[in-house]
Steps between C-alpha positions, in 0.01 A plus 500: 500500500683796362585807701392378844721479805488199733300697762252602229467140383435385855244775551292392202444148628169572668356230723166658579184346627197484279175319501617183327175312568175449321160466664286193439161630381275269706689489830701821508805293597830595345756292317839589348472676167623287208853566382502268200505683169181518300449561132457873444175623357489822303355781706476866421601610852607285797331533841613841633547363854734221388859454396528306178803307376456324166802345327484317168121481520480352852360684801739468796336759724155658488423609856553785742870523579761723662681745273829656604557821308699685766785536248367667184746307280399154628151363558435157650176300484469163677262243643564645847552185699692506828761263357658561159225591251407243236501766230661841492600754240743791506445790263826694469522833320844614389566784257132511401464128419301267727600136508317220681663210684330218689566184695351272237180442695649202680564643847866577429649763730662713227355687203771385261284428198472801270164570343634782285405860442141596583288805424276668759141574400267601784580267787644216290841429350481286187702341225427228247584250776366648826230704668581631848242717677494665840182584694340832409 
């Protein structure tokens, strides 16, 4: 991740808490939200209360999630679990170009897999390969 110091890299790894449960309609009981990727369906605009991470046509995250944007050059979205998140993405802006990196969606602890340059439109960063959206 270009242009970031070690303290900045450590600062972007946000381990926040979020509501990572879903309610059962009949009982009101909660269960862990699914982490397995789903096939993406074309939508005009994702849910404005959710983070969305879609890579190569698979949805890896579509739920409320913590967003760390305390450093304007690096934004982090993740599944917000107490232990290492299953899925997380870094959006790094350097010299006017934003590049996305992720952990591959497999619970890895480092975002070493580049997703390439992305373009911001509204609350989403997109490329031919990815769609990454933060809550509104």
